[in-house]
CSV table of C-alpha atoms in Angstrom, one decimal:
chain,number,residue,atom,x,y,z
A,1,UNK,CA,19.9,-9.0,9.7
A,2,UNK,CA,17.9,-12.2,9.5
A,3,UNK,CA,15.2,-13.3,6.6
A,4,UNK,CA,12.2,-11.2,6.1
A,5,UNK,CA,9.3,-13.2,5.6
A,6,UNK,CA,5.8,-12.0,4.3
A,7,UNK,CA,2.6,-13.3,4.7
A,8,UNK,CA,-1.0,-12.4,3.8
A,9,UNK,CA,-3.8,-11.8,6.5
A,10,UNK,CA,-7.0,-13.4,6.7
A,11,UNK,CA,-10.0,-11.9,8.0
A,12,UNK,CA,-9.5,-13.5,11.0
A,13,UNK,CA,-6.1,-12.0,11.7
A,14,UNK,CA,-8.0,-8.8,11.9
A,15,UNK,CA,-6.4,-7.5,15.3
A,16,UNK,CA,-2.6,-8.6,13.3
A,17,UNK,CA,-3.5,-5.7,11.2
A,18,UNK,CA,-5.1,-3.5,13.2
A,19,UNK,CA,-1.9,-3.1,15.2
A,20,UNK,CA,0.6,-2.7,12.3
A,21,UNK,CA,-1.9,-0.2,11.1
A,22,UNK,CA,-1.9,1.8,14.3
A,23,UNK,CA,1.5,1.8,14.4
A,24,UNK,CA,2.3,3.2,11.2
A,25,UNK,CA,-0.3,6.2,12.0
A,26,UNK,CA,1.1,6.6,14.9
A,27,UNK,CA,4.4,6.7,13.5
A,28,UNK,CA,4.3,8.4,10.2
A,29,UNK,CA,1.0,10.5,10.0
A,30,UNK,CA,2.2,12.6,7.7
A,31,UNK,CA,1.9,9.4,5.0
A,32,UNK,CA,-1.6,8.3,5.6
A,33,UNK,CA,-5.7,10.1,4.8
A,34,UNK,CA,-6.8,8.8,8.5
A,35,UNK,CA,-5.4,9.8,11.8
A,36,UNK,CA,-4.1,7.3,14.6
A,37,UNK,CA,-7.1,8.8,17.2
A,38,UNK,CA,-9.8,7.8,14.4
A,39,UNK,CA,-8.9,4.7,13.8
A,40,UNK,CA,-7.8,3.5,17.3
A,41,UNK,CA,-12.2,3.8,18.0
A,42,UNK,CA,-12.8,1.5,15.5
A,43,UNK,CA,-14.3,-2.0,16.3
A,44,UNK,CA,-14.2,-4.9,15.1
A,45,UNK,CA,-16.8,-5.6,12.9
A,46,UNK,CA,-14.8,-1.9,10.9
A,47,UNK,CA,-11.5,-3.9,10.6
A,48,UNK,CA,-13.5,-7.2,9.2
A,49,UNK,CA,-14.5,-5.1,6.9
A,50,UNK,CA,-11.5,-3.5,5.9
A,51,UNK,CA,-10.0,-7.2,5.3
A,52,UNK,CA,-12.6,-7.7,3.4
A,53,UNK,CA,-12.1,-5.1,0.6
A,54,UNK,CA,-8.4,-6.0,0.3
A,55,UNK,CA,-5.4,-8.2,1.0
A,56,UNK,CA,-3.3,-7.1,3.4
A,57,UNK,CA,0.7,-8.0,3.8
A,58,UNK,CA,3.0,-8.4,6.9
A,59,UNK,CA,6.3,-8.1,6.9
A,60,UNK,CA,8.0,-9.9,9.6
A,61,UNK,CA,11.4,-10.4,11.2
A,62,UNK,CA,12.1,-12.7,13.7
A,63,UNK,CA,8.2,-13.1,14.5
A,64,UNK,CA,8.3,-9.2,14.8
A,65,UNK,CA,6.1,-7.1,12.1
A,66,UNK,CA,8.6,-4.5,10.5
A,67,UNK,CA,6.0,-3.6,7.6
A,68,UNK,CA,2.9,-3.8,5.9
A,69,UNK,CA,1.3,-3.1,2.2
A,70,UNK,CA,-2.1,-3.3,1.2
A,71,UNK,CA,-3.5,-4.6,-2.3
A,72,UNK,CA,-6.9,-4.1,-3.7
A,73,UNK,CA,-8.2,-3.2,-6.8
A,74,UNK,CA,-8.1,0.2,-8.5
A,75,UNK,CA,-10.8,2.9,-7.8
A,76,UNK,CA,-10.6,3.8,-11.3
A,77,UNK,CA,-12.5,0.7,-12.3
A,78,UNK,CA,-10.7,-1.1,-14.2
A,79,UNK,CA,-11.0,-5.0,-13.5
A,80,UNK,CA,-7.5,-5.8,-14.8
A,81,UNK,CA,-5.8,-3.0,-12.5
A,82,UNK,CA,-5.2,-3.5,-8.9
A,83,UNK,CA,-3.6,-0.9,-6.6
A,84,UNK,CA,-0.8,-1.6,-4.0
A,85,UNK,CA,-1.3,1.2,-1.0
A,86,UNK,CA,-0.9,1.7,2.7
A,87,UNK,CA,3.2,1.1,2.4
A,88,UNK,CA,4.5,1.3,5.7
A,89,UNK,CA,7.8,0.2,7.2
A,90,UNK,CA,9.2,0.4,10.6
A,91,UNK,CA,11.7,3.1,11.2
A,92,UNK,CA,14.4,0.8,12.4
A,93,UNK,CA,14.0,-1.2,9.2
A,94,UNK,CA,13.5,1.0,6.5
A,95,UNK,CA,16.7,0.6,3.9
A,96,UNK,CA,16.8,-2.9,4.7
A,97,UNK,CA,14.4,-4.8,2.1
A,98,UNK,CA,11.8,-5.4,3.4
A,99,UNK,CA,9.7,-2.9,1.6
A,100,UNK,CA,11.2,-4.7,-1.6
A,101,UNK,CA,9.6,-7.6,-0.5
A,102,UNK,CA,6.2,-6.3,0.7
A,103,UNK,CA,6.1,-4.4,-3.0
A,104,UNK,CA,7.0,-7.8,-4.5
A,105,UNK,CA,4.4,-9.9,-2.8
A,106,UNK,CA,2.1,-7.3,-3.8
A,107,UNK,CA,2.6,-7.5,-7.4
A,108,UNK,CA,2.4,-11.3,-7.3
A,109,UNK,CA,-0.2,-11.8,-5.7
A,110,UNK,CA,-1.7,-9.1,-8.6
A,111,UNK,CA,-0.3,-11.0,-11.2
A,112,UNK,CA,-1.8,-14.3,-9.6
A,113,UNK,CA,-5.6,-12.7,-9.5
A,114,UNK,CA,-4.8,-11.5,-13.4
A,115,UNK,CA,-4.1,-8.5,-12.9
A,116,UNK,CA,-2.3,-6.8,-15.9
A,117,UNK,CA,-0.8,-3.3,-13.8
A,118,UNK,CA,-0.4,-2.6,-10.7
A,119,UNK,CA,-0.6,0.9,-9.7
A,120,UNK,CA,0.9,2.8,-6.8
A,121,UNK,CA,0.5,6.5,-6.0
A,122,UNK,CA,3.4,8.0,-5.0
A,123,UNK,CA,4.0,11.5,-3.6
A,124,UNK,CA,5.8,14.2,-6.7
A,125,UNK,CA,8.0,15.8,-4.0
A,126,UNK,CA,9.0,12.2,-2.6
A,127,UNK,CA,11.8,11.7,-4.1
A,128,UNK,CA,12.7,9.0,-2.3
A,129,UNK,CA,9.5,7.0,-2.8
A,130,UNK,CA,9.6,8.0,-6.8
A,131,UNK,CA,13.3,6.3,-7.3
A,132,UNK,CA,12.4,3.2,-5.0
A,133,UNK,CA,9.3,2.5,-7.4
A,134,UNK,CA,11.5,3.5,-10.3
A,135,UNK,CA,14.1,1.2,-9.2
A,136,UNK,CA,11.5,-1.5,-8.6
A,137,UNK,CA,10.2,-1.6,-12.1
A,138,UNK,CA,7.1,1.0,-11.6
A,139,UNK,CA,6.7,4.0,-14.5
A,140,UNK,CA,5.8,7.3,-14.2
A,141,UNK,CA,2.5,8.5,-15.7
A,142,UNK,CA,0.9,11.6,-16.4
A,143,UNK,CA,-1.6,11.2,-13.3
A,144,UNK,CA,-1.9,13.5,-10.8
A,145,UNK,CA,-4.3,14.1,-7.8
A,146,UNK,CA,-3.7,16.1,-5.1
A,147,UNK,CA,-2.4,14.2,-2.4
A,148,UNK,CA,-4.9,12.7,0.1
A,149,UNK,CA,-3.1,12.3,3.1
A,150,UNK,CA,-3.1,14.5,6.3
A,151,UNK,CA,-0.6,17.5,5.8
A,152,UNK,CA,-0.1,20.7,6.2
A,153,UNK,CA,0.9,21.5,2.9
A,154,UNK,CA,-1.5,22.7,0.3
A,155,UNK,CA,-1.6,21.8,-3.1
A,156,UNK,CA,0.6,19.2,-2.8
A,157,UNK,CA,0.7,16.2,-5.7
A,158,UNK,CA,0.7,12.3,-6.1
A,159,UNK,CA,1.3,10.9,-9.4
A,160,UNK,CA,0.3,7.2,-10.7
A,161,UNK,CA,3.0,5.4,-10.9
A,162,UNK,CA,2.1,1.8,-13.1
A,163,UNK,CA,4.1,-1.4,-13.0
A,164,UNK,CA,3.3,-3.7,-15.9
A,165,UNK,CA,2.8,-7.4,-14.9
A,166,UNK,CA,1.7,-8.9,-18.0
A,167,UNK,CA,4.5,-10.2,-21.0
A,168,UNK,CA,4.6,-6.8,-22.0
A,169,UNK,CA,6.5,-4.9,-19.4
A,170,UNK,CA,6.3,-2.1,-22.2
A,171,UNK,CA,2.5,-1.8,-21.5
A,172,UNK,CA,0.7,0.8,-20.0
A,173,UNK,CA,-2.8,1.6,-21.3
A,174,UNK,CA,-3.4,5.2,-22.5
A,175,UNK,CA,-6.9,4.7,-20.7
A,176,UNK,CA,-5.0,3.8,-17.2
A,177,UNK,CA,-6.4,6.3,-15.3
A,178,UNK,CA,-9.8,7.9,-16.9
């Protein structure tokens, strides 16, 4: 397979994201709070918006977008916590890095704002998604929430997962999520 490359959006690039974003609703609605239909009405002043409130992170191969992450910060209110979400990668390319690097462009561009943790929710019965942050560096934490995607299943569970990005990888404040 060739290089992956990443890149971060600007506003601008608003329709870049939009599509990626479609896609992955489209694909995997299961994963995400908002459905494909809703979010296909949305104009354009919504999506400036929603570039606005956070970075957002292609993944490409070839000059095709295979993935995309989302960084922004935590809605626990902590200034020195930001929060990776909206991890999506195509089908056909899942196994194959380049969630690694959209994770990993996440986390430095975290680091580069000062952000001390990086914090990604992660489904308890995703098994998969628990040992690829694991394997990536991120702990497990005592959070829970119910989940907050679209699902038919009822009382299902995301934990906090935390990813220290300061000197002290060791680090995770007892206060993380309050």
């Amino acid at each position: 397979m060739s290089d992956i490359a990443v890149r971060t959006l600007s506003e601008d690039e608003w329709q870049d994201y939009r599509q990626v974003r479609l896609a992955a609703l489209a694909e995997s609605p299961e994963a995400f709070v908002a459905t494909h239909a809703e979010e296909s009405g949305y104009d354009e002043d919504f999506w400036r918006q929603r570039m606005r409130r956070s970075s957002r992170i292609l993944a490409e191969r070839e000059g095709t977008v295979v993935g995309v992450v989302s960084v922004g910060s935590s809605s626990e209110e902590r200034e020195d916590v930001a929060e990776l979400f909206g991890l999506w990668v195509a089908p056909q390319h899942r196994g194959s890095g380049v969630a690694w690097k959209l994770v990993q462009a996440g986390a430095d561009q975290a680091k580069a704002e000062g952000k001390a943790h990086l914090v990604y929710w992660v489904g308890t019965d995703n098994g998969r998604g628990v040992a690829f942050a694991s394997s990536f560096g991120f702990r497990t934490t005592d959070y829970r929430r119910p989940m907050r995607v679209v699902s038919e299943e009822e009382g299902a569970e995301e934990m906090a997962m935390v990813l220290p990005l300061g000197a002290d990888p060791g680090a995770v404040p007892s206060t993380m999520m309050r």
